[in-house]
Short mmCIF file of N, CA and C in Angstrom, two decimals:
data_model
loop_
_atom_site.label_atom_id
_atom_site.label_comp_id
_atom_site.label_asym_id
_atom_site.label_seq_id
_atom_site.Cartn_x
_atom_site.Cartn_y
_atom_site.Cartn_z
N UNK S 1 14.64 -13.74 5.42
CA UNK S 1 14.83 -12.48 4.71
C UNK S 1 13.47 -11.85 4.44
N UNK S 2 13.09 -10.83 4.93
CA UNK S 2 11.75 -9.87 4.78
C UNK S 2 11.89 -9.46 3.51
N UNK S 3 10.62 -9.30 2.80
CA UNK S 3 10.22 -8.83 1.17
C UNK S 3 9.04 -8.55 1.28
N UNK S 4 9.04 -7.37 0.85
CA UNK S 4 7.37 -7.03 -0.01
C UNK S 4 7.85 -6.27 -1.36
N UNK S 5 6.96 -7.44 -1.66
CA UNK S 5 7.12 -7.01 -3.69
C UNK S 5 5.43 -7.09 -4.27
N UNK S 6 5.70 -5.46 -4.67
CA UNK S 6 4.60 -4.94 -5.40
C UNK S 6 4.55 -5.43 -6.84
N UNK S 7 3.40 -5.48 -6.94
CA UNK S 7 3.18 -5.67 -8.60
C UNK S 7 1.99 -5.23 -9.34
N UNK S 8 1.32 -4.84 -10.44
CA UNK S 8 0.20 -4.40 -10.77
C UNK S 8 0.41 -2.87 -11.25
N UNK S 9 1.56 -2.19 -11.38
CA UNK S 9 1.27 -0.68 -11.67
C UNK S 9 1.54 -0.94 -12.83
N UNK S 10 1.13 0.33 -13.86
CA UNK S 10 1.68 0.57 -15.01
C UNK S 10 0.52 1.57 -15.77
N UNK S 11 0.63 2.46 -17.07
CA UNK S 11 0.31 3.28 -17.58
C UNK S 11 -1.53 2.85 -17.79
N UNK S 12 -2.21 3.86 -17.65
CA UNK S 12 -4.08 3.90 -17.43
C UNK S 12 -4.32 4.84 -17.45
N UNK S 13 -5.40 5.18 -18.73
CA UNK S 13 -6.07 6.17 -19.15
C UNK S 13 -6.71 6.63 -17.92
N UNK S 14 -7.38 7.94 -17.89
CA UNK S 14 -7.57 8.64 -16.24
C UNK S 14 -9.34 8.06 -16.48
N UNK S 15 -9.75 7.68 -15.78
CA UNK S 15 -10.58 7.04 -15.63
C UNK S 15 -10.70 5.52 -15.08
N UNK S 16 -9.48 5.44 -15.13
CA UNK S 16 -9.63 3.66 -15.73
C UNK S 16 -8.98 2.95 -14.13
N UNK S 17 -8.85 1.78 -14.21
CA UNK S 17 -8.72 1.21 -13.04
C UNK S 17 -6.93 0.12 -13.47
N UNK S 18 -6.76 0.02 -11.88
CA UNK S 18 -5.64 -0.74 -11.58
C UNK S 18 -6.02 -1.40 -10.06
N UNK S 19 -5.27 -2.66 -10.07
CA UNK S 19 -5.22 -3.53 -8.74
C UNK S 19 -3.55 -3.65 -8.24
N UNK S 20 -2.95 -2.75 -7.34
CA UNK S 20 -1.54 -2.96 -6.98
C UNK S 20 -1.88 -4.12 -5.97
N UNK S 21 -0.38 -5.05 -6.06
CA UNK S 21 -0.75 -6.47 -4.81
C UNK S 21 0.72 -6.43 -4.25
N UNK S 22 0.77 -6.68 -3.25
CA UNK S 22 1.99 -6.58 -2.53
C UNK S 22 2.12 -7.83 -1.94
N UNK S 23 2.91 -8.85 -1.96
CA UNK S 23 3.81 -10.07 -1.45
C UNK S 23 4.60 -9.79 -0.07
N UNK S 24 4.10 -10.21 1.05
CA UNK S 24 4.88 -9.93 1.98
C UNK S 24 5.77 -11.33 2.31
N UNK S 25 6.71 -12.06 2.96
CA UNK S 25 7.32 -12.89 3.29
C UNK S 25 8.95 -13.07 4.36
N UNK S 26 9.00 -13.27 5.12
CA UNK S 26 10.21 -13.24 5.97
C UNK S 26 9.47 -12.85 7.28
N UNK S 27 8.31 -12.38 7.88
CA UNK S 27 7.79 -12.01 8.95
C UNK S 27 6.45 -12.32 9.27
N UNK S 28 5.96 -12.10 10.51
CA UNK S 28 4.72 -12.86 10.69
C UNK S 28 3.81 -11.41 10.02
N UNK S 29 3.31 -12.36 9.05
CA UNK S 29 2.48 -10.84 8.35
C UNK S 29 1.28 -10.53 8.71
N UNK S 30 0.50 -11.15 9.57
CA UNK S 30 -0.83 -11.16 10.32
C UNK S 30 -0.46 -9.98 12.09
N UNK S 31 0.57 -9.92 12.25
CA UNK S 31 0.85 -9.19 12.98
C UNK S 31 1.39 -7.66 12.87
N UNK S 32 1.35 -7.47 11.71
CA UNK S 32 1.98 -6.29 11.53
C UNK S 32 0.81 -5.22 10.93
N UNK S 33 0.45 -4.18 11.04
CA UNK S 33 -0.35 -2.98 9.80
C UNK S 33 0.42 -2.90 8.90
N UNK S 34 -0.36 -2.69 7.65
CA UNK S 34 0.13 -2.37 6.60
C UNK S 34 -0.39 -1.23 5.87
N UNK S 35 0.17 -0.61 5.01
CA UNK S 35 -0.15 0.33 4.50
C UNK S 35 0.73 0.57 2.71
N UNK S 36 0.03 1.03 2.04
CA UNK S 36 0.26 1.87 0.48
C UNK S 36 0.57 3.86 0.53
N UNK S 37 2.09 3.89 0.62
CA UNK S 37 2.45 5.15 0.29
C UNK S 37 2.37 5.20 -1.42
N UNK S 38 2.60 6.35 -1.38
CA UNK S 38 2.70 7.07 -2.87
C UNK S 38 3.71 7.92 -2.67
N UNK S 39 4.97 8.48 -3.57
CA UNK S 39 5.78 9.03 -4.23
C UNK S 39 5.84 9.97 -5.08
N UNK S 40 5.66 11.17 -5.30
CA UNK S 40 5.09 12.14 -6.18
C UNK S 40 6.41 13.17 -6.39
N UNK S 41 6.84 13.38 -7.12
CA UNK S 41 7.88 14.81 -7.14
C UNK S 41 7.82 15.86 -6.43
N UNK S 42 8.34 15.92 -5.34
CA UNK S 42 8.33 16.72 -3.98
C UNK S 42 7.22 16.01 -3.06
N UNK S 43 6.51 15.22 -3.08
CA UNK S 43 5.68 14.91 -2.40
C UNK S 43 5.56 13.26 -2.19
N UNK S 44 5.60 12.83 -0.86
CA UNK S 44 4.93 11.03 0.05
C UNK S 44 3.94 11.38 0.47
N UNK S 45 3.24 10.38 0.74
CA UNK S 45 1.73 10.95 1.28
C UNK S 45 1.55 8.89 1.44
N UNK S 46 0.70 8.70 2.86
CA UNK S 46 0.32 7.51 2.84
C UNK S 46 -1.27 7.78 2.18
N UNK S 47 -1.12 7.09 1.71
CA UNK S 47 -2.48 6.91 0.57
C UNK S 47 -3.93 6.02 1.49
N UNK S 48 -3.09 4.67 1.98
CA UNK S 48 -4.63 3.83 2.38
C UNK S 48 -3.54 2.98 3.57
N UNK S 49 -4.26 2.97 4.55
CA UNK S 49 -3.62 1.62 5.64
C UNK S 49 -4.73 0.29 6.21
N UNK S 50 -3.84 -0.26 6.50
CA UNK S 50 -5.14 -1.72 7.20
C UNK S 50 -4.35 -2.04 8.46
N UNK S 51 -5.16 -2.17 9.43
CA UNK S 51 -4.48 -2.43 10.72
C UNK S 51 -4.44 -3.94 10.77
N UNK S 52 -4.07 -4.98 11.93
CA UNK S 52 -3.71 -6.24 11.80
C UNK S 52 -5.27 -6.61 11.46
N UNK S 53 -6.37 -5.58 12.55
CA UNK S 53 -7.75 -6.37 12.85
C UNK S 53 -8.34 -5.78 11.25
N UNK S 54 -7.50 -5.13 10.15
CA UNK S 54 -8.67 -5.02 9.04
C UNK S 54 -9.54 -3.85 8.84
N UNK S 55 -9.01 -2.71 9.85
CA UNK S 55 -9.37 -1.49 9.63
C UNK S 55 -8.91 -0.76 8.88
N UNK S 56 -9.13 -0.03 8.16
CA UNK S 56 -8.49 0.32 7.00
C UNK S 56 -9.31 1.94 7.41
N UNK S 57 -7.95 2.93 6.46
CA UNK S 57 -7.96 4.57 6.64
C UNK S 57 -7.95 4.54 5.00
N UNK S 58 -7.76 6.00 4.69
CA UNK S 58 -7.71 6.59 3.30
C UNK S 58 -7.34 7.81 3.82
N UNK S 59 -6.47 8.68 2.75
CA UNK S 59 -6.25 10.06 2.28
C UNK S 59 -7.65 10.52 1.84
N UNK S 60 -7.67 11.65 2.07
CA UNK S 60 -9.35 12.31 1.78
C UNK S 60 -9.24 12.33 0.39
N UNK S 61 -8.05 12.07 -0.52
CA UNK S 61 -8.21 12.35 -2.02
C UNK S 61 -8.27 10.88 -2.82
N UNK S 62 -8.37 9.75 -1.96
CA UNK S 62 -8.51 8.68 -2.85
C UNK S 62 -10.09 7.79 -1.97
N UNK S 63 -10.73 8.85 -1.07
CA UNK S 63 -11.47 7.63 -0.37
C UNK S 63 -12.90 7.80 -1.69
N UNK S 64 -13.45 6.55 -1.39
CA UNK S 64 -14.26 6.20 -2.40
C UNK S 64 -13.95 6.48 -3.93
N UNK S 65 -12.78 6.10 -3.80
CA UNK S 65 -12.08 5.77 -5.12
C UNK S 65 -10.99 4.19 -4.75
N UNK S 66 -10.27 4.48 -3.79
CA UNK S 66 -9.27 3.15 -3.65
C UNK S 66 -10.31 2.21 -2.59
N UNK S 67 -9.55 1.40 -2.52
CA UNK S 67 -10.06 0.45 -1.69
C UNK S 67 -8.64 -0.82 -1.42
N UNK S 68 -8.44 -0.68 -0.13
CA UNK S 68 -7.10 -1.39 -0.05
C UNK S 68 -8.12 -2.86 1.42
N UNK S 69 -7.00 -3.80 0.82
CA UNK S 69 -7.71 -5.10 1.74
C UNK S 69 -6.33 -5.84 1.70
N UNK S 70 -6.25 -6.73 2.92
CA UNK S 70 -5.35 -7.66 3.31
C UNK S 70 -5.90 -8.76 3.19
N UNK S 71 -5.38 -10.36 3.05
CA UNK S 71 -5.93 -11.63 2.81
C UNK S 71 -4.40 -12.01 3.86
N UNK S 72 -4.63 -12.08 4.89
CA UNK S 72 -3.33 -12.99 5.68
C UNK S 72 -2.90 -14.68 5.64
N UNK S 73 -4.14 -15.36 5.08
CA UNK S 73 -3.65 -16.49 4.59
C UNK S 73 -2.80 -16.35 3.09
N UNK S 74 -2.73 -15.51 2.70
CA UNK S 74 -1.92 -15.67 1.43
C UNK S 74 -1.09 -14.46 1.55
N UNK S 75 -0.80 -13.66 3.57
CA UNK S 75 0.07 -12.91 3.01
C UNK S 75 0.54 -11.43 2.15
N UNK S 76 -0.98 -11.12 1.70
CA UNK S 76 -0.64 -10.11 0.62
C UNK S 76 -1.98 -8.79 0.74
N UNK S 77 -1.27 -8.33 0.46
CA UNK S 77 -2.56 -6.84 0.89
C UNK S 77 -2.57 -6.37 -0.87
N UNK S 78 -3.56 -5.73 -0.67
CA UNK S 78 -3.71 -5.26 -2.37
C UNK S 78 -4.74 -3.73 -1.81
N UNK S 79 -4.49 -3.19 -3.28
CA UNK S 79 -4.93 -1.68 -3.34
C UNK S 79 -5.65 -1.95 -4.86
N UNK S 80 -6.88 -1.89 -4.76
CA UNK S 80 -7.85 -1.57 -5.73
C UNK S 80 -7.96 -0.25 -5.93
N UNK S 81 -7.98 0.51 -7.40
CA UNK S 81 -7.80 1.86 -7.18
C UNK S 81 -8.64 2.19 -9.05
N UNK S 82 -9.48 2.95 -8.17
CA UNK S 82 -10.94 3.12 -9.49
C UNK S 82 -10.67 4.39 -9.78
N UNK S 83 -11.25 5.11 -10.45
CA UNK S 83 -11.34 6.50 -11.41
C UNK S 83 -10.22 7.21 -11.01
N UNK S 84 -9.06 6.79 -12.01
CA UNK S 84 -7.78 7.15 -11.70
C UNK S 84 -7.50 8.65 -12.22
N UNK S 85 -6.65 9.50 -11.94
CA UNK S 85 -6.70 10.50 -12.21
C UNK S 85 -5.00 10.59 -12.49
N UNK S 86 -4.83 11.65 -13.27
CA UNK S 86 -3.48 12.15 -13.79
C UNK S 86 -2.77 12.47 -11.87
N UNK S 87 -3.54 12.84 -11.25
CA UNK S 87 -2.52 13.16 -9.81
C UNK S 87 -2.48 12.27 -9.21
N UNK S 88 -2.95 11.37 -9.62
CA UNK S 88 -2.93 9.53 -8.97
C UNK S 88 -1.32 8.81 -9.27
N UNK S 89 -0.63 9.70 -10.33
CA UNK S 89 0.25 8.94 -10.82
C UNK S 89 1.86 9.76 -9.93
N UNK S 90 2.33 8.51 -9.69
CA UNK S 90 3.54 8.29 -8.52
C UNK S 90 4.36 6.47 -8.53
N UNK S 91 5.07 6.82 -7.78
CA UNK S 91 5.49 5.07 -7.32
C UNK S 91 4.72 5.28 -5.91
N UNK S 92 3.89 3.89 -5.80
CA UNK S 92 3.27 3.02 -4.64
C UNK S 92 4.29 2.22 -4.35
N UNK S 93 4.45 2.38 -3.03
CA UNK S 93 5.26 1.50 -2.22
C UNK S 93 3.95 0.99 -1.21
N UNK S 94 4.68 -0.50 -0.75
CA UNK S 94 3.86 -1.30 -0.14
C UNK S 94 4.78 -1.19 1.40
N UNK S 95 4.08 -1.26 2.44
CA UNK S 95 4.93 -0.25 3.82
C UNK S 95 4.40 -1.54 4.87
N UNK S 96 5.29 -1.88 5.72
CA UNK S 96 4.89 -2.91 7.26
C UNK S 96 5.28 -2.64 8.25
N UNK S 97 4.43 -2.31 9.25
CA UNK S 97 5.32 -1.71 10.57
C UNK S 97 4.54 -2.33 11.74
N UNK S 98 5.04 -3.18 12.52
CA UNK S 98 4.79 -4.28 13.30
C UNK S 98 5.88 -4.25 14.58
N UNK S 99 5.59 -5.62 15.21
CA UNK S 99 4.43 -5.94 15.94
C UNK S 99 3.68 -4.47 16.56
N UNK S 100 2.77 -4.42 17.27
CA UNK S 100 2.37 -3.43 17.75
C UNK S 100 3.03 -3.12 19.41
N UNK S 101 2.81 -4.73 19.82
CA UNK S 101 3.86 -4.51 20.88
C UNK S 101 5.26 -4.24 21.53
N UNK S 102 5.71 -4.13 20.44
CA UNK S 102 7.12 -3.82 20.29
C UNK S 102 6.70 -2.27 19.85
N UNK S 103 5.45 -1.48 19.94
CA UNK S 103 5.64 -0.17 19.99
C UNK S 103 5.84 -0.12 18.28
N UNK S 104 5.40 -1.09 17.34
CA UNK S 104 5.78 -1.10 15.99
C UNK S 104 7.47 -0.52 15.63
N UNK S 105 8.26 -1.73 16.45
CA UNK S 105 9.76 -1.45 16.10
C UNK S 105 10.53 -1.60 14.99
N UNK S 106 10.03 -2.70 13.98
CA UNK S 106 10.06 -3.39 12.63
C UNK S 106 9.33 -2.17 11.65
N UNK S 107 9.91 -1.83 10.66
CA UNK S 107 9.27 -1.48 9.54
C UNK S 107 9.95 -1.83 8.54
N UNK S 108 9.03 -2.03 7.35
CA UNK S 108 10.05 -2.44 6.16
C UNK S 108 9.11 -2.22 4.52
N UNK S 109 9.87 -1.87 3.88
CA UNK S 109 9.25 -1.29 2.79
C UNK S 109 9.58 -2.13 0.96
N UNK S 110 8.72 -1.96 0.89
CA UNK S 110 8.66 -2.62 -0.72
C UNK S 110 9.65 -2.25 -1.62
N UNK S 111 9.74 -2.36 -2.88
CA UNK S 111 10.73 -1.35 -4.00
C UNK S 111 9.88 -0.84 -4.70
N UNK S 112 8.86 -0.79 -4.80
CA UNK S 112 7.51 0.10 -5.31
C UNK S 112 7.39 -0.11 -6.84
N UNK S 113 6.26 0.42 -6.81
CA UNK S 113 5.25 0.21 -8.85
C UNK S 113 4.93 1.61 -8.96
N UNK S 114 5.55 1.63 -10.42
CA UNK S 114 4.88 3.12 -11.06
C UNK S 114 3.72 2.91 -11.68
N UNK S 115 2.91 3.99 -11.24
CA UNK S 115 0.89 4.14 -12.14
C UNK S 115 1.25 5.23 -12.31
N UNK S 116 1.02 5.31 -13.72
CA UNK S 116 0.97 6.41 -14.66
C UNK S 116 -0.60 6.55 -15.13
N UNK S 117 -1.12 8.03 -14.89
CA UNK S 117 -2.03 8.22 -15.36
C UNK S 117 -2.11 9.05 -16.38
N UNK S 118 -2.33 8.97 -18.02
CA UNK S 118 -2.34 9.89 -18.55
C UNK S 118 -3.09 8.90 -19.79
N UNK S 119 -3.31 10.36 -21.06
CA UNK S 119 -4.25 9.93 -21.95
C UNK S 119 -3.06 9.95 -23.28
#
């Protein structure tokens, strides 16, 4: 049975920092990219991705602010996310879309964490 379960969101003064971590399990998780959407009222937007080899992208509105990394011996990708801002705040979903050779036929998605930014 495939799972990714997020954990780490919750209410932060705008400035302030959070670490979202995502649990992947049921699939080979070293084979797949991963990536952190966000959820906004009228608005998804992929926020940060990591490819299998560890390349990692950003949205032009969180780079040198987030910082997202995978650890495949344990499985779990995490999103470090510094000088948070009131438009920072959404549900993060944790996203897998794999193998590559299969044309990334597999995708599968988290149940997501709310970060609330406000004072």
């Amino acid at each position: 049975q495939v799972q990714l379960v997020e954990s780490g969101g919750g209410l932060v003064q705008p400035g302030g920092s959070l670490r979202l971590s995502c649990a992947a399990s049921g699939f080979t998780f070293s084979d797949y990219d991963m990536g952190w959407y966000r959820q906004a009222p009228g608005k998804r937007e992929l926020v940060a991705s990591a490819t299998t080899g560890g390349i990692t992208n950003y949205v032009d509105s969180v780079k040198g602010r987030f910082t997202m990394s995978r650890d495949n011996a344990k499985n779990t990708v995490y999103l470090q996310m510094n000088s948070l801002q009131p438009e920072d705040t959404a549900v993060y979903y944790c996203n897998a879309k794999g193998p590559r050779w299969t044309m990334f036929k597999y995708e599968y998605w988290g149940q997501g964490t709310q970060v609330t930014v406000s004072s």
